[in-house]
Tab-separated table of C-alpha atoms and ligand atoms in Angstrom:
chain	number	residue	atom	x	y	z
A	1	MET	CA	25.703	12.260	-24.398
A	2	PHE	CA	22.308	13.964	-23.852
A	3	LYS	CA	21.742	17.532	-25.066
A	4	LYS	CA	18.528	18.333	-23.161
A	5	ILE	CA	17.004	16.256	-20.367
A	6	LEU	CA	13.379	16.583	-19.231
A	7	LEU	CA	12.850	15.563	-15.588
A	8	ILE	CA	9.119	15.065	-14.963
A	9	GLY	CA	7.976	14.942	-11.323
A	10	ALA	CA	10.885	17.228	-10.425
A	11	LEU	CA	9.192	18.548	-7.271
A	12	GLY	CA	8.711	15.119	-5.683
A	13	GLN	CA	10.753	13.290	-3.053
A	14	ILE	CA	13.216	11.775	-5.537
A	15	GLY	CA	12.846	14.285	-8.388
A	16	SER	CA	13.785	17.310	-6.276
A	17	GLU	CA	17.154	15.799	-5.291
A	18	LEU	CA	17.782	14.127	-8.646
A	19	LEU	CA	17.294	17.498	-10.331
A	20	ALA	CA	20.223	19.042	-8.457
A	21	GLU	CA	22.468	16.053	-9.272
A	22	LEU	CA	21.561	16.063	-12.972
A	23	ARG	CA	22.143	19.812	-13.208
A	24	LYS	CA	25.617	19.360	-11.678
A	25	ILE	CA	26.482	16.730	-14.313
A	26	TYR	CA	24.745	18.055	-17.447
A	27	GLY	CA	24.548	21.814	-16.759
A	28	ALA	CA	21.591	23.656	-15.194
A	29	GLU	CA	20.244	25.011	-18.492
A	30	ASN	CA	20.250	21.503	-20.021
A	31	VAL	CA	17.980	19.898	-17.420
A	32	ILE	CA	14.363	21.055	-17.661
A	33	ALA	CA	12.389	20.505	-14.460
A	34	ALA	CA	8.662	19.833	-14.897
A	35	ASP	CA	5.846	18.987	-12.511
A	36	LYS	CA	2.085	19.203	-12.164
A	37	LYS	CA	2.514	21.242	-8.978
A	38	THR	CA	2.384	24.953	-9.715
A	39	ASN	CA	4.417	26.198	-6.737
A	40	PRO	CA	8.069	25.330	-7.347
A	41	PRO	CA	10.445	26.516	-4.606
A	42	GLU	CA	12.500	29.557	-5.588
A	43	LYS	CA	15.760	27.612	-5.467
A	44	ILE	CA	14.456	25.337	-8.249
A	45	VAL	CA	13.081	28.140	-10.451
A	46	ASN	CA	16.200	30.267	-9.993
A	47	ALA	CA	18.567	27.384	-10.750
A	48	GLY	CA	17.273	26.479	-14.234
A	49	PRO	CA	14.219	26.026	-16.484
A	50	PHE	CA	10.923	24.918	-14.910
A	51	GLU	CA	7.703	24.047	-16.750
A	52	ASN	CA	4.238	23.081	-15.582
A	53	ILE	CA	3.121	19.795	-17.046
A	54	ASP	CA	0.436	17.171	-16.673
A	55	ILE	CA	1.690	13.969	-18.276
A	56	CYS	CA	-1.904	12.884	-18.769
A	57	HIS	CA	-2.147	15.670	-21.391
A	58	LYS	CA	0.092	14.633	-24.269
A	59	ASP	CA	-0.066	18.101	-25.858
A	60	SER	CA	1.653	19.733	-22.875
A	61	LEU	CA	4.417	17.120	-23.067
A	62	VAL	CA	4.871	17.611	-26.830
A	63	ALA	CA	5.054	21.395	-26.407
A	64	ILE	CA	7.916	21.125	-23.885
A	65	VAL	CA	9.776	18.495	-25.911
A	66	LYS	CA	9.623	20.773	-28.986
A	67	LYS	CA	10.434	23.966	-27.080
A	68	TYR	CA	13.676	22.586	-25.617
A	69	ASN	CA	14.568	19.928	-28.212
A	70	ILE	CA	14.521	17.250	-25.493
A	71	ASP	CA	16.442	14.031	-26.216
A	72	CYS	CA	16.105	12.235	-22.844
A	73	ILE	CA	13.158	11.964	-20.433
A	74	LEU	CA	13.302	10.853	-16.800
A	75	ASN	CA	9.751	10.248	-15.603
A	76	MET	CA	9.410	10.537	-11.821
A	77	ALA	CA	5.699	11.480	-11.933
A	78	ALA	CA	3.553	8.845	-10.249
A	79	ILE	CA	0.836	8.194	-7.696
A	80	LEU	CA	2.379	6.040	-4.960
A	81	SER	CA	0.974	3.019	-3.151
A	82	ALA	CA	-1.009	4.521	-0.260
A	83	THR	CA	-2.614	7.327	-2.302
A	84	GLY	CA	-3.102	4.805	-5.095
A	85	GLU	CA	-5.293	2.613	-2.875
A	86	GLN	CA	-7.415	5.641	-2.010
A	87	ARG	CA	-7.581	6.927	-5.597
A	88	PRO	CA	-7.023	3.854	-7.831
A	89	LYS	CA	-8.346	5.466	-11.025
A	90	LEU	CA	-6.029	8.440	-10.587
A	91	ALA	CA	-3.108	6.017	-10.050
A	92	TRP	CA	-4.048	4.170	-13.248
A	93	ASN	CA	-4.389	7.402	-15.205
A	94	VAL	CA	-1.075	8.973	-14.148
A	95	ASN	CA	1.039	5.800	-13.918
A	96	MET	CA	-0.317	4.155	-17.087
A	97	ASN	CA	-1.885	6.716	-19.438
A	98	GLY	CA	0.656	9.370	-18.438
A	99	PHE	CA	3.529	6.946	-18.950
A	100	ILE	CA	2.120	5.829	-22.325
A	101	ASN	CA	2.168	9.512	-23.369
A	102	VAL	CA	5.834	9.694	-22.350
A	103	LEU	CA	6.656	6.572	-24.382
A	104	ASP	CA	4.635	7.778	-27.408
A	105	VAL	CA	6.407	11.129	-27.438
A	106	ALA	CA	9.790	9.430	-26.926
A	107	VAL	CA	9.228	7.230	-29.982
A	108	GLU	CA	7.788	10.087	-32.080
A	109	TYR	CA	10.580	12.517	-31.246
A	110	LYS	CA	13.338	9.862	-31.330
A	111	MET	CA	14.594	10.241	-27.733
A	112	LYS	CA	18.000	8.817	-26.932
A	113	GLN	CA	16.657	7.417	-23.652
A	114	VAL	CA	13.701	7.215	-21.260
A	115	LEU	CA	14.266	6.283	-17.598
A	116	VAL	CA	11.374	5.454	-15.273
A	117	PRO	CA	11.525	3.958	-11.782
A	118	SER	CA	9.611	0.829	-10.938
A	119	SER	CA	9.140	-0.368	-7.364
A	120	ILE	CA	9.181	-3.292	-4.938
A	121	ALA	CA	5.394	-2.888	-5.276
A	122	VAL	CA	5.581	-5.101	-8.407
A	123	PHE	CA	5.891	-8.031	-6.008
A	124	GLY	CA	2.977	-9.596	-4.185
A	125	PRO	CA	2.171	-12.152	-1.497
A	126	GLU	CA	3.233	-15.052	-3.744
A	127	THR	CA	6.733	-13.617	-4.352
A	128	PRO	CA	9.500	-15.232	-2.232
A	129	LYS	CA	10.473	-13.007	0.730
A	130	ASN	CA	13.958	-12.410	-0.733
A	131	ALA	CA	12.575	-11.348	-4.109
A	132	PRO	CA	14.538	-12.879	-7.006
A	133	GLN	CA	15.120	-10.841	-10.181
A	134	GLU	CA	12.863	-13.188	-12.154
A	135	THR	CA	9.864	-14.119	-10.063
A	136	ILE	CA	6.083	-14.128	-9.651
A	137	LEU	CA	4.683	-10.614	-10.207
A	138	LYS	CA	1.143	-10.635	-8.855
A	139	PRO	CA	0.779	-7.389	-6.868
A	140	THR	CA	-2.444	-6.699	-4.980
A	141	THR	CA	-2.302	-2.870	-5.117
A	142	MET	CA	-3.274	-0.596	-8.012
A	143	TYR	CA	0.163	1.036	-7.733
A	144	GLY	CA	1.857	-2.371	-8.089
A	145	ILE	CA	-0.345	-3.309	-11.041
A	146	THR	CA	0.630	-0.099	-12.869
A	147	LYS	CA	4.317	-0.682	-12.094
A	148	VAL	CA	4.273	-4.243	-13.524
A	149	ALA	CA	2.458	-3.011	-16.644
A	150	GLY	CA	4.896	-0.077	-16.908
A	151	GLU	CA	7.900	-2.426	-16.820
A	152	LEU	CA	6.338	-4.625	-19.512
A	153	LEU	CA	5.459	-1.626	-21.692
A	154	GLY	CA	8.966	-0.204	-21.377
A	155	ASN	CA	10.525	-3.575	-22.310
A	156	TYR	CA	8.061	-3.817	-25.222
A	157	CYS	CA	9.216	-0.425	-26.558
A	158	VAL	CA	12.854	-1.555	-26.399
A	159	LYS	CA	12.070	-4.584	-28.588
A	160	LYS	CA	9.376	-3.129	-30.839
A	161	PHE	CA	10.757	0.367	-31.542
A	162	GLY	CA	14.415	0.130	-30.512
A	163	LEU	CA	13.727	2.840	-27.908
A	164	ASP	CA	16.243	2.819	-25.033
A	165	VAL	CA	13.984	2.560	-21.957
A	166	ARG	CA	15.458	1.789	-18.523
A	167	GLY	CA	14.020	1.314	-15.076
A	168	LEU	CA	14.821	0.066	-11.595
A	169	ARG	CA	12.655	-1.309	-8.801
A	170	PHE	CA	13.297	1.053	-5.931
A	171	PRO	CA	12.723	-0.066	-2.361
A	172	GLY	CA	11.387	2.510	0.160
A	173	ILE	CA	13.471	5.675	-0.254
A	174	ILE	CA	14.537	7.545	2.875
A	175	SER	CA	15.542	11.200	2.582
A	176	ASN	CA	15.682	14.549	4.373
A	177	GLU	CA	15.094	17.183	1.668
A	178	THR	CA	11.539	16.692	0.328
A	179	LEU	CA	8.904	14.723	2.238
A	180	PRO	CA	7.613	11.538	0.583
A	181	GLY	CA	4.425	11.743	-1.454
A	182	GLY	CA	1.913	9.143	-0.222
A	183	GLY	CA	3.698	5.785	-0.066
A	184	THR	CA	3.547	2.873	2.373
A	185	THR	CA	7.216	3.274	3.310
A	186	ASP	CA	6.716	6.919	4.379
A	187	TYR	CA	6.929	5.832	8.058
A	188	ALA	CA	10.658	5.239	7.621
A	189	VAL	CA	11.106	8.959	6.891
A	190	ALA	CA	8.528	10.356	9.338
A	191	ILE	CA	10.102	8.422	12.232
A	192	TYR	CA	13.315	10.477	11.972
A	193	TYR	CA	11.500	13.834	11.882
A	194	GLU	CA	9.341	12.888	14.885
A	195	ALA	CA	12.347	11.519	16.798
A	196	VAL	CA	14.120	14.859	16.416
A	197	LYS	CA	11.066	17.082	17.000
A	198	ASN	CA	9.059	15.174	19.657
A	199	LYS	CA	11.137	12.159	20.733
A	200	LYS	CA	8.120	9.946	20.029
A	201	TYR	CA	6.372	8.519	16.977
A	202	THR	CA	3.161	6.629	16.286
A	203	CYS	CA	3.844	4.186	13.482
A	204	PHE	CA	1.156	3.047	11.029
A	205	VAL	CA	2.694	-0.418	10.543
A	206	LYS	CA	3.596	-3.036	13.190
A	207	GLU	CA	7.033	-3.140	14.805
A	208	ASP	CA	8.018	-6.437	13.137
A	209	THR	CA	7.234	-5.141	9.614
A	210	ARG	CA	10.363	-5.696	7.537
A	211	LEU	CA	10.833	-3.997	4.154
A	212	PRO	CA	13.707	-3.246	1.773
A	213	MET	CA	14.864	0.381	2.018
A	214	MET	CA	17.496	2.706	0.525
A	215	TYR	CA	19.009	6.064	1.523
A	216	MET	CA	18.636	8.903	-0.991
A	217	PRO	CA	22.362	9.191	-1.894
A	218	ASP	CA	22.236	5.546	-3.028
A	219	CYS	CA	18.953	6.168	-4.893
A	220	LEU	CA	20.592	9.041	-6.799
A	221	LYS	CA	23.704	6.961	-7.490
A	222	ALA	CA	21.620	4.032	-8.785
A	223	THR	CA	19.553	6.291	-11.050
A	224	ILE	CA	22.531	8.071	-12.562
A	225	ASP	CA	24.601	4.886	-12.908
A	226	LEU	CA	21.761	3.197	-14.783
A	227	LEU	CA	21.165	6.331	-16.899
A	228	GLN	CA	24.821	6.292	-17.948
A	229	ALA	CA	25.271	2.517	-18.273
A	230	ASP	CA	26.421	1.017	-21.560
A	231	PHE	CA	23.215	-0.119	-23.343
A	232	SER	CA	25.014	-3.013	-25.042
A	233	LYS	CA	25.801	-4.553	-21.617
A	234	LEU	CA	22.151	-4.557	-20.455
A	235	LYS	CA	20.264	-7.827	-20.592
A	236	HIS	CA	17.403	-6.392	-18.530
A	237	HIS	CA	15.917	-2.970	-19.217
A	238	CYS	CA	12.986	-1.690	-17.135
A	239	ASP	CA	12.941	-4.063	-14.167
A	240	PHE	CA	16.244	-4.108	-12.287
A	241	ASN	CA	15.993	-5.113	-8.606
A	242	VAL	CA	18.165	-2.747	-6.535
A	243	GLY	CA	18.774	-3.402	-2.846
A	244	ALA	CA	20.591	-1.570	-0.085
A	245	MET	CA	19.253	-2.532	3.361
A	246	SER	CA	16.367	-4.339	5.025
A	247	PHE	CA	15.043	-3.710	8.546
A	248	THR	CA	11.994	-3.926	10.803
A	249	VAL	CA	10.509	-0.814	12.392
A	250	LYS	CA	11.904	-2.020	15.735
A	251	GLU	CA	15.413	-2.258	14.293
A	252	LEU	CA	14.974	1.229	12.799
A	253	ALA	CA	13.760	2.622	16.157
A	254	ASP	CA	16.675	0.914	17.971
A	255	SER	CA	19.167	2.555	15.593
A	256	ILE	CA	17.617	5.964	16.432
A	257	LYS	CA	17.655	5.194	20.190
A	258	LYS	CA	21.446	4.841	20.032
A	259	HIS	CA	21.448	8.624	19.361
A	260	ILE	CA	18.241	9.632	21.209
A	261	PRO	CA	17.842	7.145	24.130
A	262	GLU	CA	14.464	8.570	25.274
A	263	PHE	CA	12.871	8.053	21.810
A	264	HIS	CA	9.634	6.036	22.070
A	265	VAL	CA	7.512	4.422	19.341
A	266	THR	CA	3.890	3.292	19.623
A	267	TYR	CA	2.072	1.294	16.960
A	268	GLU	CA	-1.330	1.925	15.374
A	269	PRO	CA	-1.407	-0.125	12.147
A	270	ASP	CA	-3.807	1.130	9.460
A	271	TYR	CA	-4.639	0.117	5.862
A	272	ARG	CA	-0.987	0.501	4.891
A	273	GLN	CA	-0.127	-2.593	6.987
A	274	GLN	CA	-1.948	-4.775	4.440
A	275	ILE	CA	0.081	-3.219	1.627
A	276	ALA	CA	3.395	-3.686	3.461
A	277	ASP	CA	2.519	-7.329	4.243
A	278	THR	CA	2.363	-8.139	0.513
A	279	TRP	CA	5.882	-6.824	-0.218
A	280	PRO	CA	9.149	-8.756	0.184
A	281	ASP	CA	11.677	-8.320	3.023
A	282	SER	CA	14.633	-7.914	0.675
A	283	VAL	CA	15.590	-8.232	-2.990
A	284	ASP	CA	18.243	-10.104	-4.968
A	285	ASP	CA	19.939	-7.379	-7.014
A	286	SER	CA	22.678	-9.464	-8.622
A	287	ALA	CA	21.515	-8.570	-12.173
A	288	ALA	CA	22.019	-4.832	-11.451
A	289	ARG	CA	25.405	-5.597	-9.871
A	290	GLN	CA	26.534	-7.650	-12.884
A	291	GLU	CA	25.084	-5.565	-15.724
A	292	TRP	CA	25.892	-2.017	-14.570
A	293	GLY	CA	27.983	-2.356	-11.413
A	294	TRP	CA	25.366	-1.478	-8.771
A	295	LYS	CA	26.707	-1.300	-5.208
A	296	PRO	CA	25.095	0.674	-2.355
A	297	ASP	CA	27.129	2.751	0.127
A	298	PHE	CA	24.762	3.182	3.097
A	299	ASN	CA	23.611	0.673	5.723
A	300	LEU	CA	21.080	1.393	8.495
A	301	GLU	CA	23.582	2.728	11.047
A	302	ALA	CA	25.291	5.090	8.575
A	303	MET	CA	21.940	6.330	7.282
A	304	THR	CA	20.558	6.971	10.783
A	305	ALA	CA	23.623	8.968	11.808
A	306	ASP	CA	23.344	11.132	8.684
A	307	MET	CA	19.541	11.568	8.814
A	308	LEU	CA	19.636	12.676	12.470
A	309	LYS	CA	22.511	15.080	11.787
A	310	VAL	CA	20.749	16.791	8.850
A	311	ILE	CA	17.270	16.859	10.404
A	312	GLY	CA	18.694	17.943	13.775
A	313	GLU	CA	20.407	20.900	12.064
A	314	LYS	CA	17.176	21.898	10.286
A	315	HIS	CA	15.313	21.710	13.596
A	316	LYS	CA	17.884	23.928	15.323
A	317	GLN	CA	17.505	26.495	12.554
A	318	GLY	CA	13.689	26.428	12.947
A	319	LEU	CA	13.184	25.069	9.423
A	320	ILE	CA	11.085	22.112	10.568
B	1	NAD	P1	6.511	11.792	-5.229
B	1	NAD	O1	5.062	11.499	-5.019
B	1	NAD	O2	7.289	12.337	-4.114
B	1	NAD	O3	6.684	12.776	-6.468
B	1	NAD	C1	5.972	12.604	-7.664
B	1	NAD	C2	5.903	13.955	-8.355
B	1	NAD	O4	5.137	13.763	-9.553
B	1	NAD	C3	5.159	15.015	-7.518
B	1	NAD	O5	5.940	16.182	-7.430
B	1	NAD	C4	3.864	15.241	-8.272
B	1	NAD	O6	3.417	16.594	-8.205
B	1	NAD	C5	4.251	14.862	-9.686
B	1	NAD	N1	3.097	14.440	-10.476
B	1	NAD	C6	2.042	13.704	-10.063
B	1	NAD	N2	1.158	13.570	-11.065
B	1	NAD	C7	1.667	14.218	-12.126
B	1	NAD	C8	1.207	14.452	-13.455
B	1	NAD	N3	0.027	13.986	-13.879
B	1	NAD	N4	1.984	15.152	-14.291
B	1	NAD	C9	3.166	15.644	-13.863
B	1	NAD	N5	3.641	15.497	-12.628
B	1	NAD	C10	2.896	14.784	-11.762
B	1	NAD	O7	7.173	10.442	-5.783
B	1	NAD	P2	8.685	9.973	-5.614
B	1	NAD	O8	8.779	9.262	-4.332
B	1	NAD	O9	9.623	11.072	-5.907
B	1	NAD	O10	8.743	8.853	-6.754
B	1	NAD	C11	9.370	9.046	-7.998
B	1	NAD	C12	9.306	7.716	-8.745
B	1	NAD	O11	10.005	6.722	-7.987
B	1	NAD	C13	7.894	7.162	-8.951
B	1	NAD	O12	7.831	6.479	-10.176
B	1	NAD	C14	7.736	6.169	-7.825
B	1	NAD	O13	6.798	5.160	-8.133
B	1	NAD	C15	9.142	5.616	-7.738
B	1	NAD	N6	9.446	5.017	-6.442
B	1	NAD	C16	9.544	5.798	-5.324
B	1	NAD	C17	9.832	5.208	-4.100
B	1	NAD	C18	9.965	6.005	-2.833
B	1	NAD	O14	10.109	5.408	-1.740
B	1	NAD	N7	9.943	7.333	-2.893
B	1	NAD	C19	10.029	3.814	-4.038
B	1	NAD	C20	9.882	3.062	-5.191
B	1	NAD	C21	9.619	3.677	-6.393
B	2	LIG	N1	7.887	3.881	-1.318
B	2	LIG	C1	6.938	3.433	-2.283
B	2	LIG	C2	5.595	3.305	-1.672
B	2	LIG	O1	5.546	3.016	-0.503
B	2	LIG	C3	7.363	2.116	-2.884
B	2	LIG	O2	7.219	2.189	-4.250
B	2	LIG	O3	4.628	3.450	-2.355
């Protein structure tokens, strides 16, 4: 289907695990990892091609596309919500101007497909708490603004240029390989590491904060299923809601306490509370289910058992 895939943002929380999955499916030499970071871990460099890239510089993107004859780009490079509120112009530059470069190059070099994640951050305080597929999109963060504009731009390219652009609105992603990169939902990852290492955690949002979340294996499955979906069956393109689970911090802590009874959480909400308060509790993902068969595998209890097992093993081996 694709001859050469370029995965941008390959050293990030999602990119680093997606890279391994794509290389299993398409062959290591056919998936080119690229990131702005200049220090890729050896296991990534040794496993297949790696290139330094800044998507804000179109020339560096063009050079890689030409060098490898790329026909599909997955763009995981972004500035997430919490960092985006601290550095809004950087978020605009990477998430908008960088993404426009990706779309320009994809049109110019006739890519078969571009896939870019969107986020629950497209929603805002006026969105219903179980966010419908079609709803009010008035985010109050710079990250959310760039994600709404990115969805619209991607959909525009489908109509205007016949470019196959796809995207899905991820909830908070929870994982145990690469730490998250500056989002509001990062507490839902940190809590597991602190539970294993110190049996206590100070959370930066309140205990009744409820958000939609997803475990990494489901995030990888959703991405690859959408990548491989039959284009003719898609009515939506860059804005699929995808859900998996929804919980408060207290419910998350209680699921950990079933394994580590002495675990204790204290709460010191900071600026990220205001961001979390503008996002929905859950999403209606029936369009993704109908159009490309989306169905998650993990609920909170299954995810907690797996997270604690993997992180516990790393702790025993002195890796964290
Ligand atoms: P991350 O911050 O962990 O990784 C992003 C990667 O992009 C980093 O390795 C970074 O070095 C790289 N990058 C940043 N600027 C770049 C540039 N100018 N050029 C090239 N590379 C650059 O992010 P992530 O969590 O892996 O997110 C991947 C995608 O998924 C993003 O579009 C994000 O908005 C979306 N998303 C993530 C979550 C989540 O919970 N992780 C939730 C919803 C949506
Ligand atoms: N996890 C992401 C964030 O908190 C949601 O897009 O920014």
